[in-house]
GROMACS .gro file of C-alpha atoms in nm:
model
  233
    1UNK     CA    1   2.023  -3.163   8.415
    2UNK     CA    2   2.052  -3.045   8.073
    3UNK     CA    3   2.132  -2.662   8.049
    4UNK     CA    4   2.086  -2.424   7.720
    5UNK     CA    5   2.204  -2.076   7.708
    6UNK     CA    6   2.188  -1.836   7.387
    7UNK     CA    7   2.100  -1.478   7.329
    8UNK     CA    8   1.736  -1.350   7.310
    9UNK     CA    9   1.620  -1.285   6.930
   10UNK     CA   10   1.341  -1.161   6.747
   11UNK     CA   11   1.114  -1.474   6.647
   12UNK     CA   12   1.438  -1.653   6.543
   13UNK     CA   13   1.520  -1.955   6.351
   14UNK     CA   14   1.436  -2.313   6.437
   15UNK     CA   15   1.740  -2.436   6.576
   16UNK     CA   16   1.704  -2.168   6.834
   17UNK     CA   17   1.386  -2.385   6.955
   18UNK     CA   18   1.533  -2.695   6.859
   19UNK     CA   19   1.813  -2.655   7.160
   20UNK     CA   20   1.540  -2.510   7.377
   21UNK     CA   21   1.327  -2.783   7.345
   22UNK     CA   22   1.635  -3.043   7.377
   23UNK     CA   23   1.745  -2.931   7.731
   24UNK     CA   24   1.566  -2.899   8.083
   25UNK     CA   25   1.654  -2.564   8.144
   26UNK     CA   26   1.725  -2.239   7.881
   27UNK     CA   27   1.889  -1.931   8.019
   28UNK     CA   28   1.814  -1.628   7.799
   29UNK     CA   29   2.215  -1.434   7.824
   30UNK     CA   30   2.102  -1.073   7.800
   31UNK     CA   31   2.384  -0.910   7.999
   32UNK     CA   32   2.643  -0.923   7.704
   33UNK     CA   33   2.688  -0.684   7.461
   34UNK     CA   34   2.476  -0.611   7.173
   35UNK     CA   35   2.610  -0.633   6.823
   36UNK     CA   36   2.519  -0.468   6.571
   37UNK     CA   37   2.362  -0.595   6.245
   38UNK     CA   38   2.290  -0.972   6.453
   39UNK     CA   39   1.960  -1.096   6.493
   40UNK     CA   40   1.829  -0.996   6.820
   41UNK     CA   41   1.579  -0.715   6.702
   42UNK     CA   42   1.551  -0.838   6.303
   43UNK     CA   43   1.448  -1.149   6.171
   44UNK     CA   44   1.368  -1.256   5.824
   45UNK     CA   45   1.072  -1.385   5.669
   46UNK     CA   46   0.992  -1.478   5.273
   47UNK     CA   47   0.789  -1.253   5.048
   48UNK     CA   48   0.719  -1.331   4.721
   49UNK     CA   49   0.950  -1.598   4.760
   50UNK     CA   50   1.230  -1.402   4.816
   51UNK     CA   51   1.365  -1.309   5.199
   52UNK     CA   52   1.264  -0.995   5.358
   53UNK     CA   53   1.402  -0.861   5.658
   54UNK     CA   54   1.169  -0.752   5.930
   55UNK     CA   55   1.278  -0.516   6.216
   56UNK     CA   56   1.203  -0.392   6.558
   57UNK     CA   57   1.359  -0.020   6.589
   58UNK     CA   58   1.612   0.004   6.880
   59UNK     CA   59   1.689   0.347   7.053
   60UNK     CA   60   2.052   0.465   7.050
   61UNK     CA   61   2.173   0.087   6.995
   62UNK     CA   62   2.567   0.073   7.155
   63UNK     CA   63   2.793  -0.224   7.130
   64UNK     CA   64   2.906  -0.055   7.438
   65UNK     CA   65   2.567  -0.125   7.619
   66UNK     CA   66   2.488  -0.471   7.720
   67UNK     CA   67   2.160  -0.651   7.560
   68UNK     CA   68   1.960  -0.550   7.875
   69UNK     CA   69   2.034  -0.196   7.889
   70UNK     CA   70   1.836  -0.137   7.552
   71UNK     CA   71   1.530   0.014   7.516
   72UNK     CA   72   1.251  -0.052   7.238
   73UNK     CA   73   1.198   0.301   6.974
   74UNK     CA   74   0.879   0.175   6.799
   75UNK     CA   75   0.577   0.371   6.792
   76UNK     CA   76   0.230   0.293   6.729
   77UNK     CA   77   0.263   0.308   6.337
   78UNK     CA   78   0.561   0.087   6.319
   79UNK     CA   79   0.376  -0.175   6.522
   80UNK     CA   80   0.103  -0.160   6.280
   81UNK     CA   81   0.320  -0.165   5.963
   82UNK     CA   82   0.521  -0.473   6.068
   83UNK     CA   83   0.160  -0.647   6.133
   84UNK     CA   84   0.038  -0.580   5.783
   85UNK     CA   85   0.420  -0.676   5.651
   86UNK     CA   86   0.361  -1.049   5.804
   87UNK     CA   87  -0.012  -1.067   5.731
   88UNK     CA   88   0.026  -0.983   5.333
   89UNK     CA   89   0.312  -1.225   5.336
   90UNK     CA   90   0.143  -1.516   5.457
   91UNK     CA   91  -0.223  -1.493   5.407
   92UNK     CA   92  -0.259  -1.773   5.208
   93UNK     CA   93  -0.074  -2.002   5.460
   94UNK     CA   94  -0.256  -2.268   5.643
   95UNK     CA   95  -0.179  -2.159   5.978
   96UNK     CA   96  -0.243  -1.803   5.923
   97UNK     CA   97  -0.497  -1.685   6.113
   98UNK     CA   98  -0.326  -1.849   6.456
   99UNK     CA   99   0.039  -1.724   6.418
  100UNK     CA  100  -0.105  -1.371   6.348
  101UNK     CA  101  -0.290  -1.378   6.624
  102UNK     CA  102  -0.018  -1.452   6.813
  103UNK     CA  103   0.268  -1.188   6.625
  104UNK     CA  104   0.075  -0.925   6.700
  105UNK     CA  105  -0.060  -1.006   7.015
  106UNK     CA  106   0.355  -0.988   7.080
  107UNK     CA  107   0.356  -0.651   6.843
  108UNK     CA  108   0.041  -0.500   7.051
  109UNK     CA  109   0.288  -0.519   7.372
  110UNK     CA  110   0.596  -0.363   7.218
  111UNK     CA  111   0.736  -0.090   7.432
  112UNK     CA  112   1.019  -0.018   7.700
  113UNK     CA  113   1.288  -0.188   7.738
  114UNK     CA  114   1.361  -0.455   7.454
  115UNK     CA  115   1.488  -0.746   7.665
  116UNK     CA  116   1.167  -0.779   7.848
  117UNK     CA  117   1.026  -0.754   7.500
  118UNK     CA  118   1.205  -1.013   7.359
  119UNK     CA  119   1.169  -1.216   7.642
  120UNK     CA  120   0.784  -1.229   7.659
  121UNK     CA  121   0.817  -1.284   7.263
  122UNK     CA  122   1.023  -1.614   7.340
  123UNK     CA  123   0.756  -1.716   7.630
  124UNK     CA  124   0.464  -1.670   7.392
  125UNK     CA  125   0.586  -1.847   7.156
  126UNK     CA  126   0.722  -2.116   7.335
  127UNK     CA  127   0.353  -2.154   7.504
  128UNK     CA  128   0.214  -2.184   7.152
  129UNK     CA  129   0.447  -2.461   7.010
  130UNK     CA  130   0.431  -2.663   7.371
  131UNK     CA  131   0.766  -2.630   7.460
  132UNK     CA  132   0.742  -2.661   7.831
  133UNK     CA  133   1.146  -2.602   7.880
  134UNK     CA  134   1.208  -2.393   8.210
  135UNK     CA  135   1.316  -2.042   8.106
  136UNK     CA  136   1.568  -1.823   8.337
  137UNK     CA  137   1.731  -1.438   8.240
  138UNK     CA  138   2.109  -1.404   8.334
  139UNK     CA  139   2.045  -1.019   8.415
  140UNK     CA  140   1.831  -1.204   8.724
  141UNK     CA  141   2.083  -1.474   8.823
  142UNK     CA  142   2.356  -1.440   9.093
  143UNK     CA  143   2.656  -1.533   8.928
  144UNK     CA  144   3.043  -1.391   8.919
  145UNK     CA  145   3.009  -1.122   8.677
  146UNK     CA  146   3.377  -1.122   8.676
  147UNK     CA  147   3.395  -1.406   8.450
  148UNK     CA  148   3.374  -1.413   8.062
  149UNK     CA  149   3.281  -1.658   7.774
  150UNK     CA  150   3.370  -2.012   7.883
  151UNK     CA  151   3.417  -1.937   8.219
  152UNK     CA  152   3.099  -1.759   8.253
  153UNK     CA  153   2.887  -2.057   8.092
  154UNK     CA  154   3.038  -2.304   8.357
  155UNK     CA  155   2.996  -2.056   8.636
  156UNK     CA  156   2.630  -2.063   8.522
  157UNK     CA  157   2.609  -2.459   8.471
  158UNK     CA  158   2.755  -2.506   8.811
  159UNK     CA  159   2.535  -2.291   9.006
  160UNK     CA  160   2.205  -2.439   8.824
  161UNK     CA  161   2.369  -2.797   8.910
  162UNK     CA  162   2.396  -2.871   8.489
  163UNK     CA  163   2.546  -3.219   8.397
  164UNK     CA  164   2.494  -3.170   8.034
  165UNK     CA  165   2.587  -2.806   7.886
  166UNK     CA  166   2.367  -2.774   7.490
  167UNK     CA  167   2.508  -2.536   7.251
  168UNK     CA  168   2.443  -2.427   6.902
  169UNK     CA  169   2.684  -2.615   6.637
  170UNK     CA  170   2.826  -2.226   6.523
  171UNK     CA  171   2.968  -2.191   6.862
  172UNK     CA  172   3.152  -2.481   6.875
  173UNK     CA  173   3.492  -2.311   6.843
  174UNK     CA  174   3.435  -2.159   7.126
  175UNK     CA  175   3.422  -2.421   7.400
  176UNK     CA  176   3.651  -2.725   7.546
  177UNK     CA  177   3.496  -3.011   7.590
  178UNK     CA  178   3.786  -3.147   7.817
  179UNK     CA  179   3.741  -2.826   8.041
  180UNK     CA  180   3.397  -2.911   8.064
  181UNK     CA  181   3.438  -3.260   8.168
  182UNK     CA  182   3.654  -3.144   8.444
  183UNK     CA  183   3.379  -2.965   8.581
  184UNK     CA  184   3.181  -3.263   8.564
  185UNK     CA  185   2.946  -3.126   8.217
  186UNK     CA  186   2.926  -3.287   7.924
  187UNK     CA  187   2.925  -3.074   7.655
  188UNK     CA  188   2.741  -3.130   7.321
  189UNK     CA  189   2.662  -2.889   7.001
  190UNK     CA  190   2.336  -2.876   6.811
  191UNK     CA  191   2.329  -2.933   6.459
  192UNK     CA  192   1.971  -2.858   6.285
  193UNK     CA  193   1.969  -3.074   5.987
  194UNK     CA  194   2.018  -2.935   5.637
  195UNK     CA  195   1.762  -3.144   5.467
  196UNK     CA  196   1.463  -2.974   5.649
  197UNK     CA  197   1.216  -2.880   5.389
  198UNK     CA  198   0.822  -2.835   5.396
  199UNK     CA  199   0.560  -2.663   5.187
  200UNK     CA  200   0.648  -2.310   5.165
  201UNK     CA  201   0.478  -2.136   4.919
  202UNK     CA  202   0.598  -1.933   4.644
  203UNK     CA  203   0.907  -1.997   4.489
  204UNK     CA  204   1.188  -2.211   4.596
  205UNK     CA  205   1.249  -2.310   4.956
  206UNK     CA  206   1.423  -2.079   5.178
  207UNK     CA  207   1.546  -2.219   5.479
  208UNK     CA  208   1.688  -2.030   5.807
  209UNK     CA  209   1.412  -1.827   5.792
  210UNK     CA  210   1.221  -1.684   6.134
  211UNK     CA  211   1.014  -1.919   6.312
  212UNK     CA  212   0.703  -1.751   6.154
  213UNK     CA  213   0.790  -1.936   5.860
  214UNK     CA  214   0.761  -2.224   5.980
  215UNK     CA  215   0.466  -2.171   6.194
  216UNK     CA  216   0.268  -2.054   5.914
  217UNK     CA  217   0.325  -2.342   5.710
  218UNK     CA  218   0.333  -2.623   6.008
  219UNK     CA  219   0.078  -2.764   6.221
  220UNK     CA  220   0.203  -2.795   6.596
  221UNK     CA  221   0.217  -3.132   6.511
  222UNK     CA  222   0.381  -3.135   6.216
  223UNK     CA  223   0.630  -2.878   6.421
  224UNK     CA  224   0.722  -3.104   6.716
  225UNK     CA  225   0.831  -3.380   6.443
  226UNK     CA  226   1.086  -3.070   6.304
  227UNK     CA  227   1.212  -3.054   6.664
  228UNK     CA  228   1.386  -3.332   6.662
  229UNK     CA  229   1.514  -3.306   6.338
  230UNK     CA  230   1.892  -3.203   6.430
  231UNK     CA  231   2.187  -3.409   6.585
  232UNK     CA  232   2.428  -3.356   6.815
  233UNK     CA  233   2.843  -3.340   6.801
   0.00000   0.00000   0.00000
């Protein structure tokens, strides 16, 4: 069984989908702590071909706290601000119409607490590009809390019976792939490839952008063929 684990964001990047869609199972690690000025409540997008950050408000955000012990501080007028910011930036896309319906379908449901948020974000969105990859929260898992980092990953990959362990390339300092083979995983990183370009509108390409981006300007079609677009080390 091939296992993914990674941090819940706000409509992030492709190569968060891209190791999502590569394994069997994706755990959603929400009981670490947050850090500031990262990606899980901001995202960017491109307007007037330049990129512009876009931002869920947090209440009383604490790298003290873990991810799952924040709740959302976005009101009504917010919601409906951050809905016009995506809508003006991409109205001219092709695939406009859909992935608005769908942002603020997410945006309509903003409130509480943000992992839940963020969570249902990912599902949506998931459900929309066809990526049928089982979905778990480690807040709702029994595990050894005990544990940290690399230990905590294999804890997890044992107890879900993982024989492949997918992680994003920028992580790779972090793990030994010797340890892992002695627990019986093989572990592999995720490398999106650099040469990923399609028709973005104004102004030169920008890539790493937030999924949006690429939703606007990519049929599902055309987006399964930029799944596989990445290689593994």
């Amino acid at each position: 069984m091939k296992l993914g684990i990674m941090q819940p964001y706000f409509f992030p990047y492709l190569g968060y989908w891209q190791l999502m869609n590569a394994v069997d199972t994706y755990v959603v690690c929400d009981d670490v702590t947050y850090i500031k000025g990262g990606w899980i409540n901001r995202n960017q997008i491109k307007i007037n071909g330049a990129p512009s950050m876009i931002c869920v408000p947090v209440k009383d955000v604490s790298q003290n706290r873990m991810i799952c012990k924040h709740e959302l501080a976005i009101d009504e007028k917010q919601k409906q601000k951050l809905c016009q910011s995506v809508d003006l930036a991409y109205r001219h896309a092709p695939y406009h119409a859909d992935v608005m319906q769908l942002f603020c379908r997410v945006m309509d449901a903003a409130s509480g607490n943000l992992v839940q948020f963020l969570l249902r974000s990912i599902r949506d969105t998931a459900e929309y590009l066809g990526i049928q990859t089982q979905l778990l929260l480690s807040s709702e898992m029994e595990k050894d809390t005990s544990k940290k980092k690399q230990e905590k990953i294999l804890d997890i990959c044992s107890r879900l019976n993982a024989t492949e362990y997918y992680n994003a390339i920028g992580g790779k300092a972090l793990y030994d792939a010797p340890t892992f083979r002695e627990h019986g995983i093989d572990l592999h990183f995720l490398k999106m490839d650099e040469d990923i370009r399609y028709p973005q509108g104004k102004g030169d390409f920008l890539p790493y952008l937030s999924i949006l981006d690429v939703m606007m300007y990519n049929s599902k079609e055309e987006f399964h063929a930029l799944l596989s677009r990445y290689t593994l080390e």
